[in-house]
Amino acid sequence: MTETIELNHWINGEMVAAERPGESLNPSDIREVVARTPDGGEAEVNAAVASAKAAFPGWSEASPELRADILDRAGTLVMERREALGRLLSREEGKTLAEGIGETVRAGRVLKYFAGEALRVHGQNLASVRPGVEIQTYRQAVGVYGLITPWNFPIAIPAWKAAPALAFGNTVVMKPAGPTPATAEALVAILHEAGLPKGVLNMVIGRGRVGQAIVDHPDVAGLSFTGSQGVGAGVAAGAVKRQARVQLEMGGKNPLIVLDDADLERAVQIALDGSFFATGQRCTASSRLIVQEGIHDRFVAALAERVAALRVGDALDPQTQMGPAVSEDQMETSYRYIAVAREEGGRVVTGGERLQMEKPGWYVQPTLIADTEAGMRINHEEVFGPVASVIRVKDYEQALEIANGVEFGLSAGIVTSSLKHARDFQRRAKAGMTMVNLPTAGVDYHVPFGGSKSSSYGAREQGFAAVEFFTQTKTSYSAS
């Protein structure tokens, strides 16, 4: 057992103590309480927003060098503490320790990237159609942003939302996900340690009512949300009602096409990585494997062998290759969809059974389901667990039609040695991101992130695209 953390809200640069009725459990061993958590509400959100609003003028008008230095310092601290932060992340979320440390490093890189972007905000000088008139455009901070973050990347996503908001002069009120508040709180604490002024970054811990209070608050100028479609629709409706900016990321049902000309060993490794690493709890995970008939049987047999060999266990065990689900609900969701797939005629090639482990935890046996049809629920609804289904197809055109035939459009991949098919796929795949001979899960932090259709709404996240959402353009005319 490890010591339990007593969490607080962060409001106006201070830790605000409160009763702690909630608990964050270790999904690898649910006897262990990682953190005891407060349950905030409207009063705490009102105080946090008031603090952020008061801090906005000074922060937005400060030298961009000041903002850059603070973010850079925070990035350094995060990476210096990667082992401890990664361990906390893995205890709380269930990723393997290697994955937890890797995500922590990514968060540090994100902070450092946006430290540089704080100094690169630029505008344009343009000639007017009227003689003697000059036109300039420049970008300004917007105001208070509400950030509602998920549990599956509990330090990276808070970093990639907060860092651009802060870099461009905005202030923030953040609500972390219920299962992983300790990891998010550790990031907020480091940003304050790095020198953030009071009120610039606030965090309120609690259930859905905290998020709703942020969405409804008249002084929150913009909302960035990552989570489910159902909740995201409510966030969008609340934002539009009062004309706030809104940005949504809401998951995927991502296809990986494997053509007959693919290198079999490479295709299997790509599918294994995309479908099962991080316990399949990635919005970019390869949950639909669309395989051409000439390679289908060999691919399924080889992938099933690799899946069956995955070592499932405690996230902190260095021998573990796949950790537990984050919660009992997520575990049960995976097993429920496995049962649905069986009822609809799918064949469980490997996995699908309840795991009996030494420690009580939310473990899911990695599962591969073959003989599925494109119209089955398992091929349309997001499982968000270590479950992959296989669809047999005759040719590339049928594969692409099936890949595009769902309401999601986040990431889509193809494994092929054909340049013709690879280029055609990049053009015609209905997804915000395409991957050729790479897993669908795995993106860089300095380029835009986002999808199409029901996966995303609003401006892109991350990289050079973030400036579009977190600033507003002003056009200035002057006559000599």
GROMACS .gro file of C-alpha atoms in nm:
model
  480
    1MET     CA    1   0.000   0.000   0.000
    2THR     CA    2   0.106   0.358  -0.069
    3GLU     CA    3   0.010   0.670   0.123
    4THR     CA    4  -0.326   0.822   0.030
    5ILE     CA    5  -0.321   1.178  -0.107
    6GLU     CA    6  -0.563   1.433   0.040
    7LEU     CA    7  -0.668   1.652  -0.253
    8ASN     CA    8  -0.787   2.013  -0.254
    9HIS     CA    9  -0.932   2.257  -0.505
   10TRP     CA   10  -0.700   2.524  -0.646
   11ILE     CA   11  -0.863   2.869  -0.639
   12ASN     CA   12  -0.680   3.202  -0.668
   13GLY     CA   13  -0.341   3.037  -0.640
   14GLU     CA   14  -0.423   2.861  -0.313
   15MET     CA   15  -0.518   2.508  -0.217
   16VAL     CA   16  -0.871   2.528  -0.078
   17ALA     CA   17  -0.948   2.254   0.170
   18ALA     CA   18  -1.292   2.094   0.179
   19GLU     CA   19  -1.460   1.778   0.298
   20ARG     CA   20  -1.342   1.479   0.095
   21PRO     CA   21  -1.628   1.235   0.045
   22GLY     CA   22  -1.489   1.091  -0.279
   23GLU     CA   23  -1.213   0.841  -0.345
   24SER     CA   24  -0.980   0.768  -0.633
   25LEU     CA   25  -0.893   0.397  -0.632
   26ASN     CA   26  -0.602   0.206  -0.779
   27PRO     CA   27  -0.759  -0.004  -1.058
   28SER     CA   28  -0.476  -0.257  -1.025
   29ASP     CA   29  -0.567  -0.314  -0.659
   30ILE     CA   30  -0.895  -0.156  -0.556
   31ARG     CA   31  -0.811  -0.204  -0.188
   32GLU     CA   32  -0.575   0.093  -0.229
   33VAL     CA   33  -0.715   0.446  -0.209
   34VAL     CA   34  -0.491   0.669  -0.421
   35ALA     CA   35  -0.662   0.993  -0.319
   36ARG     CA   36  -0.950   1.130  -0.118
   37THR     CA   37  -1.130   1.398  -0.313
   38PRO     CA   38  -1.354   1.698  -0.248
   39ASP     CA   39  -1.688   1.726  -0.424
   40GLY     CA   40  -1.714   2.080  -0.550
   41GLY     CA   41  -2.015   2.256  -0.688
   42GLU     CA   42  -2.147   2.589  -0.806
   43ALA     CA   43  -1.999   2.789  -0.517
   44GLU     CA   44  -1.646   2.668  -0.587
   45VAL     CA   45  -1.686   2.723  -0.961
   46ASN     CA   46  -1.813   3.076  -0.901
   47ALA     CA   47  -1.510   3.152  -0.685
   48ALA     CA   48  -1.271   3.000  -0.939
   49VAL     CA   49  -1.422   3.192  -1.232
   50ALA     CA   50  -1.417   3.517  -1.036
   51SER     CA   51  -1.050   3.460  -0.959
   52ALA     CA   52  -0.971   3.382  -1.323
   53LYS     CA   53  -1.164   3.686  -1.444
   54ALA     CA   54  -0.978   3.915  -1.204
   55ALA     CA   55  -0.642   3.773  -1.313
   56PHE     CA   56  -0.712   3.801  -1.685
   57PRO     CA   57  -0.614   4.168  -1.747
   58GLY     CA   58  -0.271   4.135  -1.587
   59TRP     CA   59  -0.195   3.796  -1.740
   60SER     CA   60  -0.313   3.882  -2.092
   61GLU     CA   61  -0.114   4.207  -2.095
   62ALA     CA   62   0.201   4.056  -1.945
   63SER     CA   63   0.509   4.006  -2.158
   64PRO     CA   64   0.483   3.687  -2.363
   65GLU     CA   65   0.834   3.616  -2.241
   66LEU     CA   66   0.699   3.587  -1.886
   67ARG     CA   67   0.437   3.337  -1.998
   68ALA     CA   68   0.696   3.147  -2.201
   69ASP     CA   69   0.938   3.125  -1.909
   70ILE     CA   70   0.673   2.989  -1.672
   71LEU     CA   71   0.556   2.722  -1.915
   72ASP     CA   72   0.912   2.624  -1.999
   73ARG     CA   73   0.998   2.596  -1.630
   74ALA     CA   74   0.689   2.384  -1.568
   75GLY     CA   75   0.783   2.157  -1.858
   76THR     CA   76   1.127   2.108  -1.710
   77LEU     CA   77   0.982   2.022  -1.369
   78VAL     CA   78   0.738   1.772  -1.519
   79MET     CA   79   1.015   1.592  -1.706
   80GLU     CA   80   1.251   1.597  -1.409
   81ARG     CA   81   0.979   1.428  -1.202
   82ARG     CA   82   0.871   1.186  -1.472
   83GLU     CA   83   0.928   0.878  -1.258
   84ALA     CA   84   0.717   0.996  -0.964
   85LEU     CA   85   0.446   1.150  -1.181
   86GLY     CA   86   0.436   0.848  -1.409
   87ARG     CA   87   0.402   0.619  -1.110
   88LEU     CA   88   0.114   0.826  -0.973
   89LEU     CA   89  -0.054   0.823  -1.314
   90SER     CA   90  -0.021   0.445  -1.344
   91ARG     CA   91  -0.152   0.390  -0.990
   92GLU     CA   92  -0.454   0.607  -1.058
   93GLU     CA   93  -0.539   0.535  -1.423
   94GLY     CA   94  -0.407   0.182  -1.474
   95LYS     CA   95  -0.161   0.232  -1.758
   96THR     CA   96   0.163   0.040  -1.740
   97LEU     CA   97   0.444   0.229  -1.573
   98ALA     CA   98   0.623   0.271  -1.905
   99GLU     CA   99   0.308   0.422  -2.055
  100GLY     CA  100   0.259   0.645  -1.751
  101ILE     CA  101   0.612   0.780  -1.769
  102GLY     CA  102   0.583   0.824  -2.145
  103GLU     CA  103   0.264   1.027  -2.109
  104THR     CA  104   0.427   1.241  -1.841
  105VAL     CA  105   0.717   1.323  -2.071
  106ARG     CA  106   0.469   1.413  -2.343
  107ALA     CA  107   0.300   1.659  -2.106
  108GLY     CA  108   0.636   1.818  -2.038
  109ARG     CA  109   0.706   1.847  -2.410
  110VAL     CA  110   0.366   2.007  -2.466
  111LEU     CA  111   0.437   2.271  -2.202
  112LYS     CA  112   0.774   2.349  -2.358
  113TYR     CA  113   0.629   2.363  -2.710
  114PHE     CA  114   0.370   2.621  -2.608
  115ALA     CA  115   0.633   2.815  -2.418
  116GLY     CA  116   0.781   2.878  -2.761
  117GLU     CA  117   0.444   2.948  -2.919
  118ALA     CA  118   0.382   3.226  -2.666
  119LEU     CA  119   0.654   3.422  -2.846
  120ARG     CA  120   0.535   3.337  -3.198
  121VAL     CA  121   0.188   3.490  -3.203
  122HIS     CA  122   0.186   3.700  -3.518
  123GLY     CA  123  -0.042   3.907  -3.738
  124GLN     CA  124  -0.029   4.064  -4.082
  125ASN     CA  125   0.019   4.402  -4.247
  126LEU     CA  126  -0.197   4.440  -4.556
  127ALA     CA  127  -0.248   4.710  -4.814
  128SER     CA  128  -0.590   4.873  -4.810
  129VAL     CA  129  -0.795   4.932  -5.122
  130ARG     CA  130  -0.802   5.297  -5.008
  131PRO     CA  131  -0.488   5.510  -5.055
  132GLY     CA  132  -0.327   5.626  -4.735
  133VAL     CA  133  -0.492   5.357  -4.520
  134GLU     CA  134  -0.299   5.077  -4.349
  135ILE     CA  135  -0.444   4.751  -4.219
  136GLN     CA  136  -0.299   4.534  -3.945
  137THR     CA  137  -0.430   4.212  -3.793
  138TYR     CA  138  -0.320   4.073  -3.462
  139ARG     CA  139  -0.433   3.815  -3.211
  140GLN     CA  140  -0.559   3.880  -2.860
  141ALA     CA  141  -0.645   3.662  -2.565
  142VAL     CA  142  -1.014   3.583  -2.525
  143GLY     CA  143  -1.076   3.556  -2.149
  144VAL     CA  144  -1.160   3.276  -1.907
  145TYR     CA  145  -1.156   2.923  -2.051
  146GLY     CA  146  -1.328   2.623  -1.894
  147LEU     CA  147  -1.137   2.299  -1.953
  148ILE     CA  148  -1.314   1.967  -1.890
  149THR     CA  149  -1.059   1.688  -1.917
  150PRO     CA  150  -1.085   1.306  -1.942
  151TRP     CA  151  -0.932   1.026  -1.740
  152ASN     CA  152  -0.756   0.830  -2.017
  153PHE     CA  153  -0.471   1.081  -2.057
  154PRO     CA  154  -0.488   1.247  -1.714
  155ILE     CA  155  -0.173   1.460  -1.747
  156ALA     CA  156  -0.121   1.495  -2.124
  157ILE     CA  157  -0.469   1.624  -2.210
  158PRO     CA  158  -0.485   1.877  -1.923
  159ALA     CA  159  -0.143   1.995  -2.044
  160TRP     CA  160  -0.240   2.025  -2.409
  161LYS     CA  161  -0.554   2.220  -2.318
  162ALA     CA  162  -0.408   2.443  -2.046
  163ALA     CA  163  -0.073   2.518  -2.209
  164PRO     CA  164  -0.206   2.700  -2.519
  165ALA     CA  165  -0.475   2.876  -2.317
  166LEU     CA  166  -0.208   3.012  -2.082
  167ALA     CA  167   0.053   3.076  -2.350
  168PHE     CA  168  -0.176   3.310  -2.539
  169GLY     CA  169  -0.280   3.507  -2.230
  170ASN     CA  170  -0.605   3.346  -2.121
  171THR     CA  171  -0.695   3.231  -1.770
  172VAL     CA  172  -0.834   2.888  -1.686
  173VAL     CA  173  -1.081   2.697  -1.471
  174MET     CA  174  -1.025   2.323  -1.503
  175LYS     CA  175  -1.237   2.026  -1.403
  176PRO     CA  176  -1.040   1.698  -1.402
  177ALA     CA  177  -1.206   1.361  -1.460
  178GLY     CA  178  -1.348   1.182  -1.158
  179PRO     CA  179  -1.125   0.870  -1.170
  180THR     CA  180  -0.794   1.061  -1.206
  181PRO     CA  181  -0.797   1.390  -1.012
  182ALA     CA  182  -0.464   1.335  -0.834
  183THR     CA  183  -0.266   1.327  -1.159
  184ALA     CA  184  -0.429   1.647  -1.286
  185GLU     CA  185  -0.377   1.816  -0.949
  186ALA     CA  186  -0.007   1.733  -0.961
  187LEU     CA  187   0.020   1.919  -1.293
  188VAL     CA  188  -0.166   2.222  -1.157
  189ALA     CA  189   0.063   2.229  -0.853
  190ILE     CA  190   0.373   2.225  -1.075
  191LEU     CA  191   0.244   2.513  -1.287
  192HIS     CA  192   0.200   2.719  -0.972
  193GLU     CA  193   0.543   2.616  -0.850
  194ALA     CA  194   0.680   2.737  -1.184
  195GLY     CA  195   0.550   3.086  -1.112
  196LEU     CA  196   0.191   3.124  -1.231
  197PRO     CA  197   0.032   3.434  -1.073
  198LYS     CA  198  -0.269   3.387  -0.849
  199GLY     CA  199  -0.595   3.323  -1.027
  200VAL     CA  200  -0.449   3.241  -1.367
  201LEU     CA  201  -0.510   2.865  -1.332
  202ASN     CA  202  -0.784   2.725  -1.109
  203MET     CA  203  -0.907   2.369  -1.060
  204VAL     CA  204  -1.233   2.249  -0.908
  205ILE     CA  205  -1.265   1.878  -0.832
  206GLY     CA  206  -1.605   1.714  -0.833
  207ARG     CA  207  -1.877   1.536  -1.025
  208GLY     CA  208  -2.079   1.640  -1.329
  209ARG     CA  209  -2.233   1.937  -1.154
  210VAL     CA  210  -1.891   2.106  -1.156
  211GLY     CA  211  -1.868   2.072  -1.531
  212GLN     CA  212  -2.223   2.194  -1.574
  213ALA     CA  213  -2.154   2.501  -1.359
  214ILE     CA  214  -1.851   2.582  -1.575
  215VAL     CA  215  -2.052   2.536  -1.896
  216ASP     CA  216  -2.332   2.762  -1.771
  217HIS     CA  217  -2.118   3.038  -1.619
  218PRO     CA  218  -2.164   3.368  -1.805
  219ASP     CA  219  -1.802   3.474  -1.748
  220VAL     CA  220  -1.651   3.163  -1.912
  221ALA     CA  221  -1.569   3.275  -2.266
  222GLY     CA  222  -1.464   2.939  -2.409
  223LEU     CA  223  -1.502   2.568  -2.334
  224SER     CA  224  -1.274   2.282  -2.433
  225PHE     CA  225  -1.410   1.934  -2.363
  226THR     CA  226  -1.286   1.580  -2.419
  227GLY     CA  227  -1.521   1.295  -2.334
  228SER     CA  228  -1.834   1.114  -2.447
  229GLN     CA  229  -2.072   1.216  -2.723
  230GLY     CA  230  -2.365   1.246  -2.485
  231VAL     CA  231  -2.194   1.484  -2.246
  232GLY     CA  232  -2.028   1.670  -2.533
  233ALA     CA  233  -2.365   1.745  -2.691
  234GLY     CA  234  -2.474   1.908  -2.366
  235VAL     CA  235  -2.155   2.112  -2.347
  236ALA     CA  236  -2.208   2.235  -2.703
  237ALA     CA  237  -2.570   2.325  -2.641
  238GLY     CA  238  -2.480   2.518  -2.326
  239ALA     CA  239  -2.202   2.707  -2.503
  240VAL     CA  240  -2.410   2.799  -2.807
  241LYS     CA  241  -2.696   2.914  -2.585
  242ARG     CA  242  -2.479   3.192  -2.445
  243GLN     CA  243  -2.248   3.230  -2.748
  244ALA     CA  244  -1.932   3.098  -2.585
  245ARG     CA  245  -1.658   2.938  -2.790
  246VAL     CA  246  -1.661   2.559  -2.779
  247GLN     CA  247  -1.426   2.279  -2.881
  248LEU     CA  248  -1.521   1.910  -2.845
  249GLU     CA  249  -1.334   1.582  -2.883
  250MET     CA  250  -1.574   1.288  -2.847
  251GLY     CA  251  -1.411   0.962  -2.942
  252GLY     CA  252  -1.387   0.731  -3.239
  253LYS     CA  253  -1.454   0.391  -3.391
  254ASN     CA  254  -1.130   0.385  -3.579
  255PRO     CA  255  -1.067   0.149  -3.872
  256LEU     CA  256  -0.739  -0.017  -3.964
  257ILE     CA  257  -0.744  -0.158  -4.317
  258VAL     CA  258  -0.502  -0.444  -4.389
  259LEU     CA  259  -0.460  -0.522  -4.760
  260ASP     CA  260  -0.331  -0.843  -4.913
  261ASP     CA  261  -0.001  -0.678  -5.007
  262ALA     CA  262   0.076  -0.578  -4.647
  263ASP     CA  263   0.378  -0.713  -4.464
  264LEU     CA  264   0.208  -0.959  -4.227
  265GLU     CA  265   0.440  -0.919  -3.930
  266ARG     CA  266   0.425  -0.541  -3.955
  267ALA     CA  267   0.046  -0.542  -3.988
  268VAL     CA  268   0.008  -0.758  -3.679
  269GLN     CA  269   0.233  -0.536  -3.469
  270ILE     CA  270   0.049  -0.223  -3.587
  271ALA     CA  271  -0.287  -0.377  -3.497
  272LEU     CA  272  -0.161  -0.501  -3.160
  273ASP     CA  273  -0.030  -0.157  -3.068
  274GLY     CA  274  -0.332   0.034  -3.193
  275SER     CA  275  -0.596  -0.196  -3.045
  276PHE     CA  276  -0.457  -0.311  -2.712
  277PHE     CA  277  -0.187  -0.084  -2.570
  278ALA     CA  278  -0.309   0.157  -2.300
  279THR     CA  279  -0.576  -0.111  -2.238
  280GLY     CA  280  -0.751   0.006  -2.555
  281GLN     CA  281  -0.861   0.319  -2.369
  282ARG     CA  282  -0.757   0.563  -2.639
  283CYS     CA  283  -1.000   0.758  -2.855
  284THR     CA  284  -0.769   0.680  -3.148
  285ALA     CA  285  -0.754   0.303  -3.080
  286SER     CA  286  -0.795   0.063  -3.373
  287SER     CA  287  -1.124  -0.100  -3.277
  288ARG     CA  288  -1.222  -0.219  -3.629
  289LEU     CA  289  -0.973  -0.431  -3.823
  290ILE     CA  290  -1.085  -0.446  -4.187
  291VAL     CA  291  -0.885  -0.721  -4.355
  292GLN     CA  292  -0.872  -0.829  -4.719
  293GLU     CA  293  -0.962  -1.194  -4.772
  294GLY     CA  294  -0.625  -1.305  -4.915
  295ILE     CA  295  -0.440  -1.224  -4.592
  296HIS     CA  296  -0.733  -1.250  -4.351
  297ASP     CA  297  -0.687  -1.598  -4.203
  298ARG     CA  298  -0.310  -1.563  -4.156
  299PHE     CA  299  -0.354  -1.217  -4.003
  300VAL     CA  300  -0.622  -1.330  -3.756
  301ALA     CA  301  -0.421  -1.634  -3.649
  302ALA     CA  302  -0.099  -1.436  -3.602
  303LEU     CA  303  -0.270  -1.149  -3.419
  304ALA     CA  304  -0.463  -1.387  -3.194
  305GLU     CA  305  -0.137  -1.551  -3.090
  306ARG     CA  306   0.013  -1.213  -2.998
  307VAL     CA  307  -0.301  -1.100  -2.814
  308ALA     CA  308  -0.322  -1.422  -2.613
  309ALA     CA  309   0.041  -1.377  -2.508
  310LEU     CA  310  -0.012  -1.027  -2.366
  311ARG     CA  311   0.071  -1.021  -1.997
  312VAL     CA  312  -0.212  -0.849  -1.806
  313GLY     CA  313  -0.139  -0.736  -1.454
  314ASP     CA  314  -0.063  -0.464  -1.203
  315ALA     CA  315   0.028  -0.144  -1.384
  316LEU     CA  316   0.340  -0.100  -1.170
  317ASP     CA  317   0.475  -0.449  -1.236
  318PRO     CA  318   0.758  -0.411  -1.491
  319GLN     CA  319   0.651  -0.740  -1.652
  320THR     CA  320   0.299  -0.615  -1.723
  321GLN     CA  321   0.220  -0.539  -2.087
  322MET     CA  322  -0.142  -0.431  -2.035
  323GLY     CA  323  -0.286  -0.282  -1.720
  324PRO     CA  324  -0.646  -0.284  -1.594
  325ALA     CA  325  -0.941  -0.075  -1.705
  326VAL     CA  326  -0.972   0.255  -1.523
  327SER     CA  327  -1.294   0.166  -1.343
  328GLU     CA  328  -1.548  -0.106  -1.282
  329ASP     CA  329  -1.783   0.062  -1.531
  330GLN     CA  330  -1.520   0.052  -1.805
  331MET     CA  331  -1.443  -0.312  -1.728
  332GLU     CA  332  -1.810  -0.407  -1.746
  333THR     CA  333  -1.858  -0.210  -2.068
  334SER     CA  334  -1.591  -0.420  -2.238
  335TYR     CA  335  -1.743  -0.748  -2.124
  336ARG     CA  336  -2.093  -0.630  -2.219
  337TYR     CA  337  -1.983  -0.556  -2.576
  338ILE     CA  338  -1.805  -0.891  -2.600
  339ALA     CA  339  -2.136  -1.059  -2.507
  340VAL     CA  340  -2.324  -0.848  -2.763
  341ALA     CA  341  -2.075  -0.941  -3.035
  342ARG     CA  342  -2.119  -1.312  -2.954
  343GLU     CA  343  -2.498  -1.278  -2.964
  344GLU     CA  344  -2.476  -1.115  -3.308
  345GLY     CA  345  -2.264  -1.398  -3.450
  346GLY     CA  346  -1.908  -1.284  -3.383
  347ARG     CA  347  -1.648  -1.549  -3.302
  348VAL     CA  348  -1.420  -1.483  -3.006
  349VAL     CA  349  -1.083  -1.601  -3.131
  350THR     CA  350  -0.902  -1.525  -2.807
  351GLY     CA  351  -0.993  -1.363  -2.477
  352GLY     CA  352  -1.342  -1.270  -2.369
  353GLU     CA  353  -1.331  -1.442  -2.030
  354ARG     CA  354  -1.329  -1.298  -1.679
  355LEU     CA  355  -0.980  -1.280  -1.533
  356GLN     CA  356  -0.903  -1.414  -1.187
  357MET     CA  357  -0.605  -1.217  -1.061
  358GLU     CA  358  -0.403  -1.224  -0.741
  359LYS     CA  359  -0.508  -0.867  -0.662
  360PRO     CA  360  -0.866  -0.743  -0.682
  361GLY     CA  361  -0.882  -0.502  -0.973
  362TRP     CA  362  -1.068  -0.407  -1.290
  363TYR     CA  363  -0.889  -0.639  -1.530
  364VAL     CA  364  -1.012  -0.717  -1.881
  365GLN     CA  365  -0.882  -1.005  -2.089
  366PRO     CA  366  -0.766  -0.865  -2.426
  367THR     CA  367  -1.015  -0.993  -2.681
  368LEU     CA  368  -1.011  -1.046  -3.059
  369ILE     CA  369  -1.345  -1.113  -3.231
  370ALA     CA  370  -1.359  -1.243  -3.589
  371ASP     CA  371  -1.640  -1.319  -3.836
  372THR     CA  372  -1.815  -0.990  -3.770
  373GLU     CA  373  -2.027  -0.796  -4.017
  374ALA     CA  374  -1.997  -0.423  -4.078
  375GLY     CA  375  -2.347  -0.353  -3.944
  376MET     CA  376  -2.299  -0.515  -3.604
  377ARG     CA  377  -2.303  -0.300  -3.290
  378ILE     CA  378  -1.946  -0.403  -3.211
  379ASN     CA  379  -1.846  -0.226  -3.534
  380HIS     CA  380  -2.042   0.095  -3.472
  381GLU     CA  381  -2.033   0.172  -3.099
  382GLU     CA  382  -1.722   0.276  -2.909
  383VAL     CA  383  -1.614   0.014  -2.654
  384PHE     CA  384  -1.312   0.201  -2.517
  385GLY     CA  385  -1.143  -0.115  -2.399
  386PRO     CA  386  -0.907  -0.391  -2.518
  387VAL     CA  387  -1.153  -0.536  -2.767
  388ALA     CA  388  -1.096  -0.548  -3.144
  389SER     CA  389  -1.328  -0.686  -3.411
  390VAL     CA  390  -1.229  -0.816  -3.754
  391ILE     CA  391  -1.426  -0.765  -4.076
  392ARG     CA  392  -1.336  -0.966  -4.388
  393VAL     CA  393  -1.352  -0.778  -4.721
  394LYS     CA  394  -1.292  -0.862  -5.086
  395ASP     CA  395  -1.099  -0.558  -5.200
  396TYR     CA  396  -0.978  -0.208  -5.121
  397GLU     CA  397  -1.297  -0.034  -5.233
  398GLN     CA  398  -1.513  -0.243  -5.002
  399ALA     CA  399  -1.267  -0.184  -4.719
  400LEU     CA  400  -1.278   0.192  -4.766
  401GLU     CA  401  -1.658   0.195  -4.784
  402ILE     CA  402  -1.681   0.007  -4.453
  403ALA     CA  403  -1.412   0.222  -4.294
  404ASN     CA  404  -1.614   0.535  -4.378
  405GLY     CA  405  -1.950   0.383  -4.286
  406VAL     CA  406  -1.978   0.490  -3.920
  407GLU     CA  407  -2.072   0.816  -3.751
  408PHE     CA  408  -1.721   0.867  -3.610
  409GLY     CA  409  -1.422   1.001  -3.802
  410LEU     CA  410  -1.125   1.058  -3.575
  411SER     CA  411  -0.835   0.841  -3.698
  412ALA     CA  412  -0.812   0.585  -3.979
  413GLY     CA  413  -0.523   0.364  -4.086
  414ILE     CA  414  -0.412   0.138  -4.368
  415VAL     CA  415  -0.134  -0.118  -4.396
  416THR     CA  416  -0.023  -0.170  -4.754
  417SER     CA  417   0.279  -0.166  -4.984
  418SER     CA  418   0.075   0.000  -5.259
  419LEU     CA  419   0.150   0.369  -5.306
  420LYS     CA  420  -0.167   0.398  -5.513
  421HIS     CA  421  -0.391   0.271  -5.236
  422ALA     CA  422  -0.204   0.463  -4.966
  423ARG     CA  423  -0.246   0.796  -5.147
  424ASP     CA  424  -0.608   0.725  -5.234
  425PHE     CA  425  -0.678   0.637  -4.871
  426GLN     CA  426  -0.527   0.960  -4.748
  427ARG     CA  427  -0.761   1.155  -4.977
  428ARG     CA  428  -1.083   0.959  -4.934
  429ALA     CA  429  -1.081   0.834  -4.575
  430LYS     CA  430  -1.343   1.031  -4.382
  431ALA     CA  431  -1.131   1.101  -4.076
  432GLY     CA  432  -0.946   1.395  -3.930
  433MET     CA  433  -0.621   1.197  -3.918
  434THR     CA  434  -0.493   0.920  -4.145
  435MET     CA  435  -0.211   0.675  -4.080
  436VAL     CA  436  -0.023   0.478  -4.345
  437ASN     CA  437   0.167   0.175  -4.214
  438LEU     CA  438   0.132   0.312  -3.860
  439PRO     CA  439  -0.106   0.247  -3.569
  440THR     CA  440  -0.415   0.467  -3.563
  441ALA     CA  441  -0.320   0.560  -3.206
  442GLY     CA  442  -0.006   0.768  -3.172
  443VAL     CA  443   0.012   1.136  -3.266
  444ASP     CA  444   0.266   1.417  -3.234
  445TYR     CA  445   0.208   1.717  -3.008
  446HIS     CA  446   0.319   1.989  -3.251
  447VAL     CA  447   0.055   1.927  -3.519
  448PRO     CA  448  -0.327   1.957  -3.521
  449PHE     CA  449  -0.536   1.688  -3.351
  450GLY     CA  450  -0.904   1.626  -3.425
  451GLY     CA  451  -1.159   1.439  -3.627
  452SER     CA  452  -1.461   1.471  -3.850
  453LYS     CA  453  -1.829   1.379  -3.824
  454SER     CA  454  -1.933   1.298  -3.465
  455SER     CA  455  -1.577   1.268  -3.334
  456SER     CA  456  -1.497   1.639  -3.308
  457TYR     CA  457  -1.660   1.979  -3.315
  458GLY     CA  458  -1.496   2.318  -3.337
  459ALA     CA  459  -1.136   2.419  -3.387
  460ARG     CA  460  -0.851   2.166  -3.385
  461GLU     CA  461  -0.646   2.100  -3.073
  462GLN     CA  462  -0.267   2.094  -3.031
  463GLY     CA  463   0.023   2.228  -3.231
  464PHE     CA  464   0.009   2.538  -3.444
  465ALA     CA  465  -0.371   2.503  -3.478
  466ALA     CA  466  -0.434   2.580  -3.110
  467VAL     CA  467  -0.393   2.953  -3.162
  468GLU     CA  468  -0.719   2.959  -3.360
  469PHE     CA  469  -0.930   2.855  -3.062
  470PHE     CA  470  -0.745   3.031  -2.784
  471THR     CA  471  -0.713   3.375  -2.947
  472GLN     CA  472  -0.936   3.615  -3.139
  473THR     CA  473  -0.825   3.814  -3.441
  474LYS     CA  474  -0.853   4.192  -3.438
  475THR     CA  475  -0.835   4.392  -3.763
  476SER     CA  476  -0.708   4.747  -3.721
  477TYR     CA  477  -0.736   5.028  -3.980
  478SER     CA  478  -0.536   5.352  -3.964
  479ALA     CA  479  -0.496   5.653  -4.189
  480SER     CA  480  -0.187   5.870  -4.208
   0.00000   0.00000   0.00000
